[in-house]
Coordinates of C-alpha atoms and ligand atoms in Angstrom, one line a residue:
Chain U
X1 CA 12.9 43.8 -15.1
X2 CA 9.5 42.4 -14.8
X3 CA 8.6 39.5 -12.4
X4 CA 7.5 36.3 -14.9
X5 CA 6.8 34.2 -11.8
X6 CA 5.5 35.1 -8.4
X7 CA 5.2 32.4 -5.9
X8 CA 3.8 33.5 -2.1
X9 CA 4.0 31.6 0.8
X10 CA 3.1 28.2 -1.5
X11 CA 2.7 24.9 0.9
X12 CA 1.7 21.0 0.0
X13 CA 1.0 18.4 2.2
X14 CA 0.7 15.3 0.8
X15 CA -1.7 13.4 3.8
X16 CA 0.2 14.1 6.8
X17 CA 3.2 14.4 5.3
X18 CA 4.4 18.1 5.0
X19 CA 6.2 18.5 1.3
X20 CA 6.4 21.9 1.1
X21 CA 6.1 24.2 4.0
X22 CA 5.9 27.9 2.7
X23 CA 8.1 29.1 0.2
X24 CA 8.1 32.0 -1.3
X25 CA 10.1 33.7 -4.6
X26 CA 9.8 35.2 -7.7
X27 CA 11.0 34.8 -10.8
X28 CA 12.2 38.0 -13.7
X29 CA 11.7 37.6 -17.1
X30 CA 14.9 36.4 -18.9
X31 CA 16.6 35.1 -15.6
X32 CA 17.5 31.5 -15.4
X33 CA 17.0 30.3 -11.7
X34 CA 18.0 27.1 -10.3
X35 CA 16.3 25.1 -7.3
X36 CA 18.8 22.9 -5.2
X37 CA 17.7 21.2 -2.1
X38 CA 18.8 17.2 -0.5
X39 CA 16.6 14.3 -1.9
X40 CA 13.3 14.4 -1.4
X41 CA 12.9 17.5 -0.1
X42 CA 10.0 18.7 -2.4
X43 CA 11.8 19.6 -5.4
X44 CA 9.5 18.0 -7.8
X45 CA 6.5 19.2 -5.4
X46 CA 7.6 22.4 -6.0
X47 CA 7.2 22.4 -10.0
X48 CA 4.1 20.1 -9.9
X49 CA 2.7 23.1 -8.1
X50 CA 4.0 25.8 -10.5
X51 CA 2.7 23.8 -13.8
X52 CA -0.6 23.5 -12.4
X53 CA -0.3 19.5 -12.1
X54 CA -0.7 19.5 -8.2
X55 CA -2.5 21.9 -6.8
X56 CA -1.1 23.2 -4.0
X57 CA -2.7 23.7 -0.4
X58 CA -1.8 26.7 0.4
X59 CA -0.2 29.8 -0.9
X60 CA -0.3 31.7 -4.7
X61 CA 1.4 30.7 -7.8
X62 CA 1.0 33.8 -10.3
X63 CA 2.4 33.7 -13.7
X64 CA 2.6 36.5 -16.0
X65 CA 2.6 34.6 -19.7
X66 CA 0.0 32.1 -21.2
X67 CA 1.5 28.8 -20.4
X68 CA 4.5 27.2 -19.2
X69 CA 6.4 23.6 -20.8
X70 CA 8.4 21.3 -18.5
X71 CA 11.3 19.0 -19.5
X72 CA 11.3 16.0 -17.3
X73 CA 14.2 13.5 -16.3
X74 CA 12.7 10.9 -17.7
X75 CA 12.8 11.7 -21.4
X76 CA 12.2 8.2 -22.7
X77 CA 8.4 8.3 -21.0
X78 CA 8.5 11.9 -21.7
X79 CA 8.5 11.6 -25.6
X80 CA 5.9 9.8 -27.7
X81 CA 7.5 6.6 -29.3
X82 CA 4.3 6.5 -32.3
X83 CA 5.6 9.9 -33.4
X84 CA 8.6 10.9 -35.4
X85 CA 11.2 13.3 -33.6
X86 CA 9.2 15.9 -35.6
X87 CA 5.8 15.2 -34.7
X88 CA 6.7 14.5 -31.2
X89 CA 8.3 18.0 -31.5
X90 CA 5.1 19.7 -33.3
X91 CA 2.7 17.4 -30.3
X92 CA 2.2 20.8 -28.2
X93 CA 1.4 22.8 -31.5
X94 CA -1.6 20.8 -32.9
X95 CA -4.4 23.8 -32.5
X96 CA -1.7 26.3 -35.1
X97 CA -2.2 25.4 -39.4
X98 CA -0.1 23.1 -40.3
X99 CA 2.6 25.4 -42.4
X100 CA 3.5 27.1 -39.4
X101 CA 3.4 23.7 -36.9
X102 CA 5.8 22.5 -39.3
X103 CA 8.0 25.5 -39.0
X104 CA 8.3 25.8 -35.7
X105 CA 8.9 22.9 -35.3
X106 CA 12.3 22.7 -37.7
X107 CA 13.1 25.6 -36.0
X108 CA 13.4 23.9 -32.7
X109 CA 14.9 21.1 -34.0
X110 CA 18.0 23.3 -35.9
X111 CA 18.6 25.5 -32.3
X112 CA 19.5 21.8 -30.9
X113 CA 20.9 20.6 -33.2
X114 CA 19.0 17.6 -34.5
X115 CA 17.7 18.4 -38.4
X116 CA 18.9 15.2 -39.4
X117 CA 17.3 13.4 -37.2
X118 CA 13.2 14.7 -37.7
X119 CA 12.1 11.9 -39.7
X120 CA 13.8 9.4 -36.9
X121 CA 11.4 7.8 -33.9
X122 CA 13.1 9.1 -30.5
X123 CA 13.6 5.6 -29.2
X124 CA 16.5 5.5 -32.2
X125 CA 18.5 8.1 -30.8
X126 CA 21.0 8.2 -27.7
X127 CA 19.8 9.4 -24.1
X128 CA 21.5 13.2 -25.2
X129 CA 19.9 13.5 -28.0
X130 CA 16.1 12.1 -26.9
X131 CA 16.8 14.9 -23.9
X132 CA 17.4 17.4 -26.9
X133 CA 14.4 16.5 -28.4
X134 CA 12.3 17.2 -25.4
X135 CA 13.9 20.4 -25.1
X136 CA 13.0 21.2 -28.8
X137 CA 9.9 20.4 -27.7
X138 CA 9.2 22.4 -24.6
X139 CA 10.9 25.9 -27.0
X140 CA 9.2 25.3 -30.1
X141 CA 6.1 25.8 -27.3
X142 CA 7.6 29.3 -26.8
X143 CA 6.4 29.1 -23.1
X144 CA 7.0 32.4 -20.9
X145 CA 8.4 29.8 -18.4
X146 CA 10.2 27.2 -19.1
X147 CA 10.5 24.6 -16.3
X148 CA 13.1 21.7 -15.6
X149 CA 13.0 18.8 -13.3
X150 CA 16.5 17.4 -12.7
X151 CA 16.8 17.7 -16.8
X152 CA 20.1 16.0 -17.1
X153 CA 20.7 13.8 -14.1
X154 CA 19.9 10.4 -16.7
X155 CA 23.0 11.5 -19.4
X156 CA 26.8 10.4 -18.5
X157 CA 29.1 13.3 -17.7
X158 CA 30.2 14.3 -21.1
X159 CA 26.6 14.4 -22.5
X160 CA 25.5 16.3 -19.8
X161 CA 27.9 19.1 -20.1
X162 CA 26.7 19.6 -23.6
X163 CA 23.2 19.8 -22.3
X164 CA 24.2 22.2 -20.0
X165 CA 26.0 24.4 -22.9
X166 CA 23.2 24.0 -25.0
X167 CA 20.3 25.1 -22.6
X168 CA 22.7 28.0 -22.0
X169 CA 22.9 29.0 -25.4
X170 CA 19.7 28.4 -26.4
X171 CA 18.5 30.7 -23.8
X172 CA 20.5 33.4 -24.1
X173 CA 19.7 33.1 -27.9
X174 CA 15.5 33.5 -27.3
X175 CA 15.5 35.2 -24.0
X176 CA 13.4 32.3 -22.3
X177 CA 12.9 32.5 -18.4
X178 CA 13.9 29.0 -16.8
X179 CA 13.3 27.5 -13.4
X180 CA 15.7 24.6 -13.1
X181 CA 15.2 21.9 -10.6
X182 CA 18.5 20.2 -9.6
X183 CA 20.5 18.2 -6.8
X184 CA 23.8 19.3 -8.7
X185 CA 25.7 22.0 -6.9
X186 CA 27.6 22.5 -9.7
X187 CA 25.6 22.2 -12.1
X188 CA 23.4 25.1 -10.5
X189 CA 26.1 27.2 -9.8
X190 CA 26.9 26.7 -13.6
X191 CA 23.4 27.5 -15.1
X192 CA 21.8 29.8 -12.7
X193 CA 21.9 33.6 -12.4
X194 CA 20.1 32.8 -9.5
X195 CA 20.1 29.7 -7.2
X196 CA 17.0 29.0 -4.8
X197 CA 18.7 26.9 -1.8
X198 CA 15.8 24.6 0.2
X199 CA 16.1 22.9 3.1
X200 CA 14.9 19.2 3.9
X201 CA 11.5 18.4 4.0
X202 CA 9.6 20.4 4.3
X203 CA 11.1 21.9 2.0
X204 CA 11.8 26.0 3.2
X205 CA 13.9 28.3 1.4
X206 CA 17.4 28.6 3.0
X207 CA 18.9 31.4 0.7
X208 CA 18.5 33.0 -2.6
X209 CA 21.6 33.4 -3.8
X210 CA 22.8 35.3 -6.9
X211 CA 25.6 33.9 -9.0
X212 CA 28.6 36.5 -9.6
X213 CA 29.4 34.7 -12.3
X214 CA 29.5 36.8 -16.5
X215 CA 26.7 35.5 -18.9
X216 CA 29.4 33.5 -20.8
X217 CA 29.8 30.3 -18.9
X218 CA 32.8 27.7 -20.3
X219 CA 32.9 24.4 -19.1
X220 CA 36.4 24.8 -18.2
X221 CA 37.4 28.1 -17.4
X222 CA 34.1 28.6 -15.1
X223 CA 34.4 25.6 -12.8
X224 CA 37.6 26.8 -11.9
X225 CA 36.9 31.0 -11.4
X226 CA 37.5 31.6 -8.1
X227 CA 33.7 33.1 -7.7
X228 CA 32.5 29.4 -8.5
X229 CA 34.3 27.7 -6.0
X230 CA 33.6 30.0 -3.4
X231 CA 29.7 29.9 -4.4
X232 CA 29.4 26.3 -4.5
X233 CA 31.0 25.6 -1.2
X234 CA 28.4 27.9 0.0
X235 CA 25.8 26.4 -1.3
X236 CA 27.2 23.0 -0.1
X237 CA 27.6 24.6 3.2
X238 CA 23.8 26.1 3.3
X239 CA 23.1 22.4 2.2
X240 CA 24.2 20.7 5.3
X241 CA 22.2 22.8 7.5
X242 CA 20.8 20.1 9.8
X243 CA 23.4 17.6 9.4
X244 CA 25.1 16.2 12.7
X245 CA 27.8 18.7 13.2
X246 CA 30.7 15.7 13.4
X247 CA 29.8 15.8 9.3
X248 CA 29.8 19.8 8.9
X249 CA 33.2 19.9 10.6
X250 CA 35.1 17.4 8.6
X251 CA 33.1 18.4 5.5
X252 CA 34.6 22.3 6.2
X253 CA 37.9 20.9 6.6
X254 CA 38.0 19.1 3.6
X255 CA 36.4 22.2 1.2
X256 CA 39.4 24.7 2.9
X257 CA 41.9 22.2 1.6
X258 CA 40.3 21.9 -1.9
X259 CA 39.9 25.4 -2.1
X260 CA 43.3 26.0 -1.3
X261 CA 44.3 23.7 -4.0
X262 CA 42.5 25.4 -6.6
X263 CA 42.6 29.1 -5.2
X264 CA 46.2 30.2 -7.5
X265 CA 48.1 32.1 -4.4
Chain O
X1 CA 12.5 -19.8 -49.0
X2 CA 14.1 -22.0 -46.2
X3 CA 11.4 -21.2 -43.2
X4 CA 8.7 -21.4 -45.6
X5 CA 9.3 -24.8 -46.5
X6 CA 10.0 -25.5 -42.3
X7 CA 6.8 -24.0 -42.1
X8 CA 4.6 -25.9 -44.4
X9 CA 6.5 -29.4 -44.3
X10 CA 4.5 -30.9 -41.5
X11 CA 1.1 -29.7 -42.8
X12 CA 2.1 -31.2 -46.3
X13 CA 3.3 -34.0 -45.1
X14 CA -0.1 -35.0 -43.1
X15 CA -2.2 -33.9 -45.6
X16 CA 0.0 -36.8 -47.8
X17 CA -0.6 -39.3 -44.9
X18 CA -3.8 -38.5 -45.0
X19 CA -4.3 -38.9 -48.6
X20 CA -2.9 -42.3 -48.5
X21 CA -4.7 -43.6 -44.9
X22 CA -8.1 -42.0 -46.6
X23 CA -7.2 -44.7 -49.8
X24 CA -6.6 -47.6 -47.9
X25 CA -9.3 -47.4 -45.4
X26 CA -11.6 -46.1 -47.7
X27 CA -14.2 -44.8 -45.0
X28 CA -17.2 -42.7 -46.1
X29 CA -16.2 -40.6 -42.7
X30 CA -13.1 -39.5 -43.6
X31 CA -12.7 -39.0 -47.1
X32 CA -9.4 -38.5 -48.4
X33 CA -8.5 -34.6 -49.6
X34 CA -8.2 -34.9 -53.2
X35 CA -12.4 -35.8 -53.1
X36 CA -12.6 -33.2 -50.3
X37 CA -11.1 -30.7 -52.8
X38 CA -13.3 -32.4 -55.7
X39 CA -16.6 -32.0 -53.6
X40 CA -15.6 -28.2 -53.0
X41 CA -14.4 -27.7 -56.7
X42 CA -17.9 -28.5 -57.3
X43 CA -19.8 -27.4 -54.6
X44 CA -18.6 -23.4 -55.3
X45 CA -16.9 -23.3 -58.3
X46 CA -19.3 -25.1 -60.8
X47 CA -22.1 -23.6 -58.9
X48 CA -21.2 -20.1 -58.1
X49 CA -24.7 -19.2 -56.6
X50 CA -23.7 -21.6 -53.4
X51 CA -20.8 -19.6 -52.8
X52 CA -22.5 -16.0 -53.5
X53 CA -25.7 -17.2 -51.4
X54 CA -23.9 -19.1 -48.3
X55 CA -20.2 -18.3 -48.1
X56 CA -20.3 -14.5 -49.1
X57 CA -23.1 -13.8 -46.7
X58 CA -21.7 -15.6 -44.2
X59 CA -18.3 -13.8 -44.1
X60 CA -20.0 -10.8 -44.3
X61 CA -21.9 -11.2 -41.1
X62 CA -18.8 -12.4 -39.4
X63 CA -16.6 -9.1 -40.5
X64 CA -19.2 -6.6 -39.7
X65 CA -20.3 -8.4 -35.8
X66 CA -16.6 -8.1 -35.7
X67 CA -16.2 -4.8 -36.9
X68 CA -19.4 -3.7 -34.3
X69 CA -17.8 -5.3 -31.3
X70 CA -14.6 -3.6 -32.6
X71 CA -15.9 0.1 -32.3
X72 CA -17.9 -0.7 -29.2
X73 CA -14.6 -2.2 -27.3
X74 CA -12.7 -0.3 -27.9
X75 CA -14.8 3.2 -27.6
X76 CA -16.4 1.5 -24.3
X77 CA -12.5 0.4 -23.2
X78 CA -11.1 3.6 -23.6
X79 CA -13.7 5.5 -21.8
X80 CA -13.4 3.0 -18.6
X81 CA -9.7 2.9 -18.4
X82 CA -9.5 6.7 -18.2
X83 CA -11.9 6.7 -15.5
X84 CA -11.5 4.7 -12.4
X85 CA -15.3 6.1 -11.4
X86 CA -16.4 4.6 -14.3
X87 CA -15.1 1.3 -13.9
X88 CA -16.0 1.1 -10.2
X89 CA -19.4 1.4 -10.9
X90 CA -19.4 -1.1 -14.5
X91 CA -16.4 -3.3 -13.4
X92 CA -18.7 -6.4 -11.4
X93 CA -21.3 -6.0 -14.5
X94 CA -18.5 -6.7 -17.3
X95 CA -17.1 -9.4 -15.7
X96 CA -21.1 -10.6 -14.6
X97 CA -21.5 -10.3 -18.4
X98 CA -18.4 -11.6 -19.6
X99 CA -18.9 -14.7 -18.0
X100 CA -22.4 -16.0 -19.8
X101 CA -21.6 -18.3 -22.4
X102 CA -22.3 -16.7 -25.9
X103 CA -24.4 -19.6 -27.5
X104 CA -26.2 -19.9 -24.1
X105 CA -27.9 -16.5 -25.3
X106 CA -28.9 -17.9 -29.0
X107 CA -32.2 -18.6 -27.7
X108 CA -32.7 -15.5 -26.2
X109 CA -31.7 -13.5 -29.5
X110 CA -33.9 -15.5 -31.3
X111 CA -36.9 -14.5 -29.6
X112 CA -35.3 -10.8 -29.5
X113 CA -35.0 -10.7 -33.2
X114 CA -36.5 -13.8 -34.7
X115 CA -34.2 -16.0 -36.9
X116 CA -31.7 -14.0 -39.2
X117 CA -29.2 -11.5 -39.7
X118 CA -29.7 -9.6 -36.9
X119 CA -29.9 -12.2 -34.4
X120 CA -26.7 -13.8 -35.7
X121 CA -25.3 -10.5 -36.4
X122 CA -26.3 -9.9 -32.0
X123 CA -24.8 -13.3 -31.0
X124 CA -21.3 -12.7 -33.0
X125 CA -21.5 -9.0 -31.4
X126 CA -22.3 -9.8 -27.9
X127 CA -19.9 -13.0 -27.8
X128 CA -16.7 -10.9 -29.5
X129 CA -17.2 -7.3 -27.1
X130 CA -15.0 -8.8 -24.5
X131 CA -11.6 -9.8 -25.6
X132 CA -11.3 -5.6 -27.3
X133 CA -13.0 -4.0 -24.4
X134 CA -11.1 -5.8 -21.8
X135 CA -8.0 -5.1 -23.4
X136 CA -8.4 -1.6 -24.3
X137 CA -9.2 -0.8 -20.6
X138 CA -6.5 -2.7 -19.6
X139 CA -4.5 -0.6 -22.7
X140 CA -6.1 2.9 -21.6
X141 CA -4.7 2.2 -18.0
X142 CA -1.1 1.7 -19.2
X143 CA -0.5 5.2 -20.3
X144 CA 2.5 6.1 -18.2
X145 CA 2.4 8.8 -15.7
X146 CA 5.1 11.2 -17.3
X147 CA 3.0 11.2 -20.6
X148 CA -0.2 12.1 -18.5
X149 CA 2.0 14.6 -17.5
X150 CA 3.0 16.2 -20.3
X151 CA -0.3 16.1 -21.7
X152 CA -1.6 17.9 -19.8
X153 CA 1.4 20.5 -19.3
X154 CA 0.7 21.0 -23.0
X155 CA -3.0 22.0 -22.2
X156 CA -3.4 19.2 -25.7
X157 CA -7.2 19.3 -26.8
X158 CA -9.4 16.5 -25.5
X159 CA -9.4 14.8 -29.1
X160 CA -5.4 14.9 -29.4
X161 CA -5.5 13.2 -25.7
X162 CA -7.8 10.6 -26.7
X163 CA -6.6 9.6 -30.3
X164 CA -3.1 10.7 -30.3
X165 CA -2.3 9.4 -26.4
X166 CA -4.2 6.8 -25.2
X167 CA -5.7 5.0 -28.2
X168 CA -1.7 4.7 -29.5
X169 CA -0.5 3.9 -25.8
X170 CA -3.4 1.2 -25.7
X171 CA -2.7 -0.2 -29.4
X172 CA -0.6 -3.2 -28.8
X173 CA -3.1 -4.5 -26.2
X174 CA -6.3 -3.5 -28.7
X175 CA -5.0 -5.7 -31.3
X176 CA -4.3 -8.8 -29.2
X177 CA -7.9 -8.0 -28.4
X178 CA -8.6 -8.2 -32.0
X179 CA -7.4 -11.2 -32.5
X180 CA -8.8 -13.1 -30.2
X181 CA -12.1 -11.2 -30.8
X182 CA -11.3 -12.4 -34.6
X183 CA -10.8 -16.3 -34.8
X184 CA -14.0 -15.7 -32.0
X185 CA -16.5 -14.5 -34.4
X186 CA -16.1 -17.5 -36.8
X187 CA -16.9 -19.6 -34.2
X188 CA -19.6 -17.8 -32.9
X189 CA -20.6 -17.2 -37.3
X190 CA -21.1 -21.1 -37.5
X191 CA -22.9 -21.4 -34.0
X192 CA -25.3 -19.0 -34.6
X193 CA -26.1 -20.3 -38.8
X194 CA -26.9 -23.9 -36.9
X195 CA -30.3 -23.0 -35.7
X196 CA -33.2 -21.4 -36.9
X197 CA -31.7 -20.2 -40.7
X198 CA -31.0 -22.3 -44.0
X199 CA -28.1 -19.9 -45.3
X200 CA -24.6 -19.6 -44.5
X201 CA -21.8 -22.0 -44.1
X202 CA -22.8 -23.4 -40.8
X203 CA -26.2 -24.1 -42.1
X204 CA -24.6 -25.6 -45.3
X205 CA -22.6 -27.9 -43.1
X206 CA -25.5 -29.2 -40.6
X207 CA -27.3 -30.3 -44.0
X208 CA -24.4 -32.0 -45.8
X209 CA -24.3 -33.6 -42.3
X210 CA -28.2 -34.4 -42.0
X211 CA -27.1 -35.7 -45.6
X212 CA -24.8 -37.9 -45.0
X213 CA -22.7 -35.8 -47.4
X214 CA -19.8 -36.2 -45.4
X215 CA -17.3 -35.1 -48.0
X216 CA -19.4 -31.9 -48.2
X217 CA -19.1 -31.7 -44.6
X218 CA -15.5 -32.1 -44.7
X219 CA -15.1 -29.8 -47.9
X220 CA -17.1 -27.0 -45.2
X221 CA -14.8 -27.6 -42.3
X222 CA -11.7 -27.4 -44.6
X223 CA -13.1 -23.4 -45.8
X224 CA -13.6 -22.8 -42.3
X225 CA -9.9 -23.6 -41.6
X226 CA -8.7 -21.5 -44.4
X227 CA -11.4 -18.4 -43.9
X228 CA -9.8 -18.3 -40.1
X229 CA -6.6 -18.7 -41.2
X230 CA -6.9 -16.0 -44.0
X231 CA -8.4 -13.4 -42.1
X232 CA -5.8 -14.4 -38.8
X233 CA -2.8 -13.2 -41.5
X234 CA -4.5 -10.3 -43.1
X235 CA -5.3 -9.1 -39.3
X236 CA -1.5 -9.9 -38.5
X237 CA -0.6 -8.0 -41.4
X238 CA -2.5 -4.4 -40.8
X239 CA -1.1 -5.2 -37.1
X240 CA 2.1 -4.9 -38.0
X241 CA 2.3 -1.8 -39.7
X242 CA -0.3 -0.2 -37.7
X243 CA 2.3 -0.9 -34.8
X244 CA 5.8 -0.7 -37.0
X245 CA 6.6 2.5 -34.5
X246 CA 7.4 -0.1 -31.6
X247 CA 10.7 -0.3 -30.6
X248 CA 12.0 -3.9 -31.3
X249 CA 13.8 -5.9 -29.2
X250 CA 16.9 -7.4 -30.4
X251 CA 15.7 -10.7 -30.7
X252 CA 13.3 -10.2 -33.1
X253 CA 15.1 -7.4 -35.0
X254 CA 17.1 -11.0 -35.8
X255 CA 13.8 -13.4 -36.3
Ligands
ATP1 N1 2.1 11.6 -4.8 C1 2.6 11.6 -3.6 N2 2.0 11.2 -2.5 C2 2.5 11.1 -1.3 N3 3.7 11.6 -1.0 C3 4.5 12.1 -2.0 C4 4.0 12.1 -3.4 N4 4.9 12.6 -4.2 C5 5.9 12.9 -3.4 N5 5.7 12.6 -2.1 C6 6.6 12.8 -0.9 O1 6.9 14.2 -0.8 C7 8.3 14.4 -0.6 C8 8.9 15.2 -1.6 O2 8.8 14.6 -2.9 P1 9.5 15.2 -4.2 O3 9.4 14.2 -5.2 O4 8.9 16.5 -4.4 O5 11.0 15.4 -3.8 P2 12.2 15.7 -4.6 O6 12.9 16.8 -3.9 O7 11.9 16.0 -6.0 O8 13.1 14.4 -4.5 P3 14.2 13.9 -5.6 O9 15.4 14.7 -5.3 O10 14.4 12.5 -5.1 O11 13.7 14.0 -6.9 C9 8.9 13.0 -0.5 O12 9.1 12.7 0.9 C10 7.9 12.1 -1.1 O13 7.9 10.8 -0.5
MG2 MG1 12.3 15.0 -7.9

């Protein structure tokens, strides 16, 4: 498979402050990959520097496509309250005729799942659904990278599985490569083929991890496969690095007891 | 039907006790409204040339000094707000410029462009810039940092970003501009008619006063009232559908 997203030994200091201190990964076409790392670590850095925002001080970002789209967290800044759902939809598209703009656009809007709502304004429609717009969005863009910071952490539970089913879906459906930016073991565990583990700031990468896990994900059945335990008590384990070891200890002793619960002997 | 009449009780009911204090004290200075509405029946209805010559003219100048202040303000605004260069370099000058009384500089348009149009048309223009380019930099500057963002993710064209980002994200502020910058030029309309010119309404007035036509004078201030007031709602109006995309808030969803 061919690489969609090369990053080499990419560093940002913001003043003195070290954000980033050398990371360095690549991305395949088609693979979904998800970032975890603690709070504050240079998550966002990290895909300010991929989408060209920041520019990084030191290192290479290569991307092998025309142009990427991000999804923020914050959907309700991220989405244009003078435009329709629709038009905030066709906003990236404005240089294409207007037949196709249009197209597209209703396009994206059916693999979400919000025809009805194209004529709405976004600030009429729940969290879910704005987030669903932005998503329509960033695909109706047809980007060769699609990136996401902390997408879901605004939605309630419930919501946010869905979210998670639908960028699944909607991904497997048009074969788009996704960088996910999360502080959700489990939710990167869920999503990813691949999960990028940092460490605090600066942010370094810990592990790149592949997920064992088959395409088909199921909110139910997945969270309790015996390879998604065992990977996300890794992760949470490559996650404390650098916490006092009092906290690693009890932390171990508590994640063999819940695996034992959940492990069927 | 019930908050119009709460609305226009009071002014009806002082325009009565007016009527009736005007009969009794039967003053030359304050006229009651029934000969102020007389004097103006007559004044621009029997002689339509005073209205075409004086009034039309007048509002004319007052809607396009607006309208020239407008597209300065807001084009000027816009620019500034996006750059904080910019307005390092221009901010001391505005508010240097902002702060010289408009009719102070009557004198000097006068000798700029000798009594007439343009030199009321310059007065109205340089008095009503403020109020719309002060808000629209203060509008261009509230464009929230996650719609930057995805601008500029997008890669949008520069016309897209100016027009369909920050001229919408600045509209709310623009208009109060507007309106301000509104009721402004028909003040700065009758200032500028007082000296120097023998046509539009201020001038009218200033003779009716040199007259001692005080119901005339009266009959003026009255259209003057209802000119500002007219163009206030029809400004209020294209306002409110020009903004109809805001989100409301609950309480007026219920006004
Ligand atoms: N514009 C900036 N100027 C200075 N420092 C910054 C700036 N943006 C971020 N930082 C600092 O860089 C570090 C990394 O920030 P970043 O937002 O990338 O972290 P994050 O991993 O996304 O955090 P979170 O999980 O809270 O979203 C933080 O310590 C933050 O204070
Ligand atoms: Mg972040």
């Amino acid at each position: 498979m061919s690489n969609m997203l090369e990053v080499a030994d990419l560093g940002h200091t913001y003043g003195d402050h070290e954000a980033i201190g050398g990371l360095s990964f690549t991305v395949r076409a088609g693979e979904l990959v998800c970032v975890v790392g603690p709070s504050g670590c240079g998550k966002s850095t990290l895909l300010r520097t991929i989408s060209g925002l920041v520019s990084p001080t030191r290192g290479d970002v290569s991307l092998h496509g025309s142009h990427l789209a991000v999804v923020f967290q914050d959907y309700s800044r991220s989405l244009f309250p003078w435009l329709s759902v629709q038009g905030n939809v066709e906003f990236p598209l404005r240089s294409l005729p207007r037949a196709e703009r249009r197209a597209r656009a209703a396009e994206a809007l059916e693999w979400v799942g919000l025809s009805g709502a194209a004529r709405k304004r976004p600030w009429q429609l729940s969290g879910g659904m704005q987030q669903r717009v932005a998503i329509a969005r960033a695909l109706a863009y047809r980007p060769a990278l699609l990136l996401m910071d902390e997408p879901f952490a605004s939605v309630d539970a419930q919501t946010r599985f869905e979210l998670e089913d639908l960028l699944l879906r909607v991904r497997r459906e048009h074969d788009t490569t996704v960088l996910v930016v999360t502080h959700d073991i489990d939710e990167s565990v869920y999503l990813g083929d691949r999960i990028l583990v940092l460490s605090g700031s600066p942010a370094r990468l810990v592990a790149d991890l592949e997920v064992p896990l088959p395409a088909e994900r199921n909110q139910v059945t997945t969270r309790t496969d015996e390879g998604f335990v065992a990977l996300r008590s890794k992760v949470a384990r490559l996650l404390n690095v650098g916490k006092p070891s009092m906290d690693v200890e009890k932390w171990a002793a508590a994640e063999r007891e819940s695996l034992s619960e959940t492990v069927p002997s | 039907m019930t908050k119009f009449l709460q609305r226009w009780t009071v002014f009806a009911g002082l325009v009565v006790v007016w009527q009736v204090l005007g009969w009794l004290a039967e003053d030359p200075f304050f006229p009651p409204p029934s000969e102020i509405l007389s004097a103006a029946w007559e004044w621009w209805v029997v002689e339509p040339e005073n209205f075409t010559e004086h009034v039309v003219p007048s509002i004319v100048r007052l809607l396009s000094g607006w309208a020239i202040a407008s597209v300065i303000g807001v084009s000027l605004g816009l620019l500034l707000g996006r750059s904080d260069r910019a307005m390092e370099y221009a901010g001391p000058l505005l508010v240097f410029l902002r702060s010289i009384p408009p009719p102070a500089l009557v004198p000097v348009f006068l000798l700029l462009f000798k009594a007439g149009t343009s030199m009321q048309l310059a007065t109205i223009v340089f008095g009503v810039v403020w109020p719309v380019l002060l808000n629209s930099v203060d509008g261009a500057r509230s464009v929230d940092v996650t719609k930057v963002d995805t601008s500029a993710v997008f890669r949008i064209p520069r016309w897209q970003w100016v027009l369909g980002v920050v001229l919408p994200a600045a509209s709310p502020k623009i208009f109060a501009g507007l309106r301000v910058s509104l009721s402004l030029s028909l003040v700065l309309m009758v200032i500028s008619e007082l000296v120097g010119t023998d046509n539009g309404i201020g001038s009218q007035l200033m003779q009716a006063q040199r007259e001692f036509d005080y119901t005339r004078m009266w009959a003026g201030i009255v259209l003057l009232g209802v000119l500002g007031y007219g163009l206030n709602t029809a400004l209020l109006a294209v306002e409110r559908r020009a903004l109809a995309w805001q989100p409301r808030s609950r309480d007026e969803q219920h006004a």
